[in-house]
Amino acid sequence: MEKIRLNSMEKLTGLSKFKTAVFISGTGSNFKNLIKFSKIKKSPISINLVISNTHSAKGLIYADQYKIKKKIFNFKNFKETEKDILTLLKKEKISFICLAGFMKILSKNFIKKFNGKIINIHPSLLPRYKGLNTHQKAITNKDDFSGCTVHYVTEKIDTGKIIMKKRVKLTAKDTPVSLAKKILKQEHKLYPAAIMKIFN
Ligand code: GRF
């Protein structure tokens, strides 16, 4: 996997940040959190673009709020859409991608073009509970802990190399909603921490 590094000059001046696109489909709380993180001086990334597969993604509101370029692709023709996205990413000089609640599965070809430069946040302690309904699964199995994981994206869903994880304690009272809330709070700490880890 290619290492992502700022050169020494960039580090010295602190001027350069890696231009990053966030891909979302829903609420976008991680998107908002990453925008805030990107604005602090030590952040190695700037958020320059948000891509959504749906107009109804609530998180798109943060693009307007923070004046970030947004683009919606409906993915009707998957291959063509990915081609269009790649063209856009090139045009915007994007070098890093953060998936944050993005509900489409990117193709092998797309991932290859950004090899080692796409990361995702997942609401479970991977490799446990890949895919959907992770909170319900943790509750059904009476797990003591669940949590969240930031990992590199590969063609196989939720299987890429793990960058960082954070555990969250389950209680007998937890419902999928309460657990999601607790975990989301940790996600907002974990995603920036994982990005710092990658670039330092
Ligand atoms: C998060 O729980 C994330 O781990 C998962 O989808 C959810 C997105 O939440 N992949 P938000 O849209 O960032 O609020």
Short mmCIF file of C-alpha atoms and ligand atoms in Angstrom, two decimals:
data_model
loop_
_atom_site.label_atom_id
_atom_site.label_comp_id
_atom_site.label_asym_id
_atom_site.label_seq_id
_atom_site.Cartn_x
_atom_site.Cartn_y
_atom_site.Cartn_z
CA MET A 1 0.00 0.00 0.00
CA GLU A 2 1.33 3.39 -1.02
CA LYS A 3 2.28 5.62 1.90
CA ILE A 4 0.73 9.05 1.98
CA ARG A 5 3.29 11.68 2.86
CA LEU A 6 3.73 15.40 2.77
CA ASN A 7 7.20 16.38 1.60
CA SER A 8 9.45 18.21 4.07
CA MET A 9 8.79 21.60 2.47
CA GLU A 10 5.07 21.12 2.73
CA LYS A 11 5.50 20.09 6.36
CA LEU A 12 7.62 23.16 7.10
CA THR A 13 5.29 25.66 5.57
CA GLY A 14 2.18 23.85 6.68
CA LEU A 15 0.57 25.34 3.60
CA SER A 16 -0.28 22.20 1.77
CA LYS A 17 -3.07 19.91 2.76
CA PHE A 18 -4.19 16.86 0.88
CA LYS A 19 -7.27 17.70 -1.12
CA THR A 20 -9.95 15.33 0.06
CA ALA A 21 -13.38 14.28 -1.13
CA VAL A 22 -15.97 12.88 1.26
CA PHE A 23 -18.58 10.47 -0.09
CA ILE A 24 -21.90 10.42 1.76
CA SER A 25 -25.45 9.08 1.43
CA GLY A 26 -27.18 10.20 4.61
CA THR A 27 -27.03 12.39 7.70
CA GLY A 28 -23.43 13.42 7.19
CA SER A 29 -22.44 13.87 10.82
CA ASN A 30 -19.01 12.40 10.02
CA PHE A 31 -18.79 14.71 7.00
CA LYS A 32 -19.48 17.74 9.20
CA ASN A 33 -16.99 16.49 11.76
CA LEU A 34 -14.30 16.00 9.10
CA ILE A 35 -14.89 19.53 7.80
CA LYS A 36 -14.32 20.89 11.30
CA PHE A 37 -11.23 18.74 11.74
CA SER A 38 -9.85 19.84 8.35
CA LYS A 39 -9.94 23.45 9.45
CA ILE A 40 -7.53 22.99 12.34
CA LYS A 41 -3.93 23.83 11.51
CA LYS A 42 -2.46 20.40 12.18
CA SER A 43 -4.98 18.63 9.96
CA PRO A 44 -3.22 17.04 6.97
CA ILE A 45 -6.36 17.25 4.82
CA SER A 46 -8.67 19.88 3.43
CA ILE A 47 -12.19 18.98 2.39
CA ASN A 48 -12.70 20.23 -1.14
CA LEU A 49 -15.55 18.14 -2.44
CA VAL A 50 -18.52 16.09 -1.28
CA ILE A 51 -20.09 13.43 -3.44
CA SER A 52 -23.48 11.91 -2.75
CA ASN A 53 -25.49 9.26 -4.56
CA THR A 54 -28.74 10.98 -3.57
CA HIS A 55 -30.20 14.49 -3.39
CA SER A 56 -31.91 13.50 -0.17
CA ALA A 57 -28.67 13.08 1.78
CA LYS A 58 -29.22 15.44 4.71
CA GLY A 59 -25.49 15.93 5.07
CA LEU A 60 -25.40 17.93 1.83
CA ILE A 61 -26.53 20.88 3.92
CA TYR A 62 -23.01 21.10 5.37
CA ALA A 63 -21.61 21.59 1.88
CA ASP A 64 -23.71 24.74 1.61
CA GLN A 65 -22.91 25.82 5.15
CA TYR A 66 -19.16 25.44 4.74
CA LYS A 67 -19.05 26.36 1.03
CA ILE A 68 -17.76 23.03 -0.14
CA LYS A 69 -18.33 21.92 -3.70
CA LYS A 70 -21.00 19.22 -3.88
CA LYS A 71 -21.95 16.84 -6.64
CA ILE A 72 -24.74 14.28 -6.78
CA PHE A 73 -24.49 11.18 -8.97
CA ASN A 74 -27.47 8.83 -9.25
CA PHE A 75 -25.38 5.77 -10.23
CA LYS A 76 -27.99 4.58 -12.76
CA ASN A 77 -25.20 3.57 -15.07
CA PHE A 78 -22.59 2.49 -12.53
CA LYS A 79 -19.62 2.27 -14.88
CA GLU A 80 -20.28 5.64 -16.50
CA THR A 81 -20.88 7.26 -13.13
CA GLU A 82 -17.60 6.02 -11.73
CA LYS A 83 -15.86 7.33 -14.85
CA ASP A 84 -17.49 10.74 -14.34
CA ILE A 85 -16.51 10.77 -10.69
CA LEU A 86 -12.89 9.95 -11.56
CA THR A 87 -12.85 12.81 -14.07
CA LEU A 88 -14.23 15.18 -11.44
CA LEU A 89 -11.72 14.02 -8.82
CA LYS A 90 -8.90 14.64 -11.27
CA LYS A 91 -10.25 18.07 -12.18
CA GLU A 92 -10.49 19.02 -8.50
CA LYS A 93 -7.01 17.57 -7.80
CA ILE A 94 -8.38 15.27 -5.13
CA SER A 95 -5.78 12.89 -3.71
CA PHE A 96 -7.62 11.32 -0.78
CA ILE A 97 -11.16 9.97 -0.27
CA CYS A 98 -13.08 9.47 2.96
CA LEU A 99 -16.23 7.39 2.78
CA ALA A 100 -18.68 8.39 5.49
CA GLY A 101 -21.95 6.53 5.38
CA PHE A 102 -21.68 6.10 1.61
CA MET A 103 -24.10 3.34 0.57
CA LYS A 104 -22.66 2.39 -2.83
CA ILE A 105 -19.98 -0.23 -3.30
CA LEU A 106 -17.15 1.12 -5.42
CA SER A 107 -15.75 -1.10 -8.14
CA LYS A 108 -12.38 -2.78 -8.19
CA ASN A 109 -11.36 -0.53 -11.07
CA PHE A 110 -12.27 2.65 -9.19
CA ILE A 111 -10.47 1.54 -6.04
CA LYS A 112 -7.38 0.63 -8.05
CA LYS A 113 -7.18 4.19 -9.33
CA PHE A 114 -7.04 5.45 -5.73
CA ASN A 115 -5.22 2.50 -4.25
CA GLY A 116 -4.46 3.02 -0.57
CA LYS A 117 -6.06 6.45 -0.64
CA ILE A 118 -9.67 5.59 0.16
CA ILE A 119 -10.69 5.02 3.75
CA ASN A 120 -14.00 4.24 5.39
CA ILE A 121 -15.57 4.35 8.83
CA HIS A 122 -17.66 1.38 9.87
CA PRO A 123 -19.88 1.10 12.98
CA SER A 124 -18.54 -2.16 14.42
CA LEU A 125 -15.30 -3.67 15.61
CA LEU A 126 -14.16 -5.17 12.33
CA PRO A 127 -13.70 -7.93 11.31
CA ARG A 128 -16.84 -8.51 13.39
CA TYR A 129 -20.10 -7.53 11.67
CA LYS A 130 -19.30 -6.43 8.17
CA GLY A 131 -22.15 -4.91 6.18
CA LEU A 132 -25.41 -3.53 7.59
CA ASN A 133 -27.33 -3.73 10.91
CA THR A 134 -24.17 -3.94 12.98
CA HIS A 135 -25.78 -2.58 16.16
CA GLN A 136 -28.62 -5.09 16.08
CA LYS A 137 -26.12 -7.90 15.55
CA ALA A 138 -24.01 -6.83 18.54
CA ILE A 139 -27.13 -6.64 20.74
CA THR A 140 -28.52 -9.98 19.53
CA ASN A 141 -25.19 -11.65 20.27
CA LYS A 142 -25.07 -10.02 23.73
CA ASP A 143 -21.59 -8.67 23.03
CA ASP A 144 -19.89 -6.82 25.87
CA PHE A 145 -18.43 -4.32 23.44
CA SER A 146 -19.09 -2.96 20.01
CA GLY A 147 -17.49 0.12 18.48
CA CYS A 148 -16.18 1.56 15.27
CA THR A 149 -13.34 0.97 12.84
CA VAL A 150 -11.54 3.08 10.28
CA HIS A 151 -10.05 0.98 7.50
CA TYR A 152 -8.66 1.18 4.00
CA VAL A 153 -11.17 0.41 1.28
CA THR A 154 -10.57 -2.60 -0.90
CA GLU A 155 -12.88 -4.30 -3.38
CA LYS A 156 -14.22 -6.62 -0.68
CA ILE A 157 -16.64 -4.79 1.57
CA ASP A 158 -15.35 -3.85 5.06
CA THR A 159 -12.24 -6.01 4.77
CA GLY A 160 -9.36 -3.60 4.03
CA LYS A 161 -6.45 -3.09 6.41
CA ILE A 162 -7.58 -1.65 9.74
CA ILE A 163 -6.17 1.75 10.67
CA MET A 164 -7.78 2.27 14.08
CA LYS A 165 -10.65 0.95 16.20
CA LYS A 166 -12.50 2.25 19.24
CA ARG A 167 -14.48 0.09 21.64
CA VAL A 168 -17.83 1.10 23.12
CA LYS A 169 -19.41 -0.72 26.06
CA LEU A 170 -22.84 -2.24 25.57
CA THR A 171 -25.35 -2.23 28.40
CA ALA A 172 -28.41 -4.45 28.83
CA LYS A 173 -30.58 -1.44 28.09
CA ASP A 174 -29.00 -0.67 24.72
CA THR A 175 -31.19 -0.57 21.62
CA PRO A 176 -29.82 -0.24 18.09
CA VAL A 177 -30.67 3.48 18.32
CA SER A 178 -28.94 4.11 21.65
CA LEU A 179 -25.92 2.11 20.60
CA ALA A 180 -25.69 3.90 17.25
CA LYS A 181 -25.70 7.20 19.12
CA LYS A 182 -22.93 6.14 21.50
CA ILE A 183 -20.83 4.76 18.68
CA LEU A 184 -21.33 7.78 16.45
CA LYS A 185 -19.92 9.96 19.21
CA GLN A 186 -16.77 7.85 19.16
CA GLU A 187 -16.68 7.83 15.36
CA HIS A 188 -16.30 11.58 15.46
CA LYS A 189 -13.12 11.17 17.50
CA LEU A 190 -11.82 8.13 15.70
CA TYR A 191 -12.03 9.33 12.09
CA PRO A 192 -9.76 12.39 12.61
CA ALA A 193 -7.40 10.31 14.80
CA ALA A 194 -7.09 7.68 12.08
CA ILE A 195 -6.36 10.35 9.46
CA MET A 196 -3.64 11.82 11.69
CA LYS A 197 -2.18 8.35 12.06
CA ILE A 198 -2.07 7.77 8.31
CA PHE A 199 -0.31 11.00 7.49
CA ASN A 200 2.18 11.12 10.36
C1 GRF B 1 -21.88 5.91 10.52
O1 GRF B 1 -22.31 5.13 11.59
C2 GRF B 1 -20.78 5.22 9.77
O2 GRF B 1 -19.98 4.44 10.57
C3 GRF B 1 -21.54 4.35 8.81
O3 GRF B 1 -22.66 5.12 8.43
C4 GRF B 1 -22.96 6.07 9.46
C5 GRF B 1 -22.94 7.41 8.82
O4 GRF B 1 -23.36 8.41 9.69
N1 GRF B 1 -20.71 3.92 7.71
P1 GRF B 1 -23.26 9.92 9.26
O5 GRF B 1 -23.99 10.06 7.92
O6 GRF B 1 -21.83 10.29 9.14
O7 GRF B 1 -23.97 10.68 10.34
#
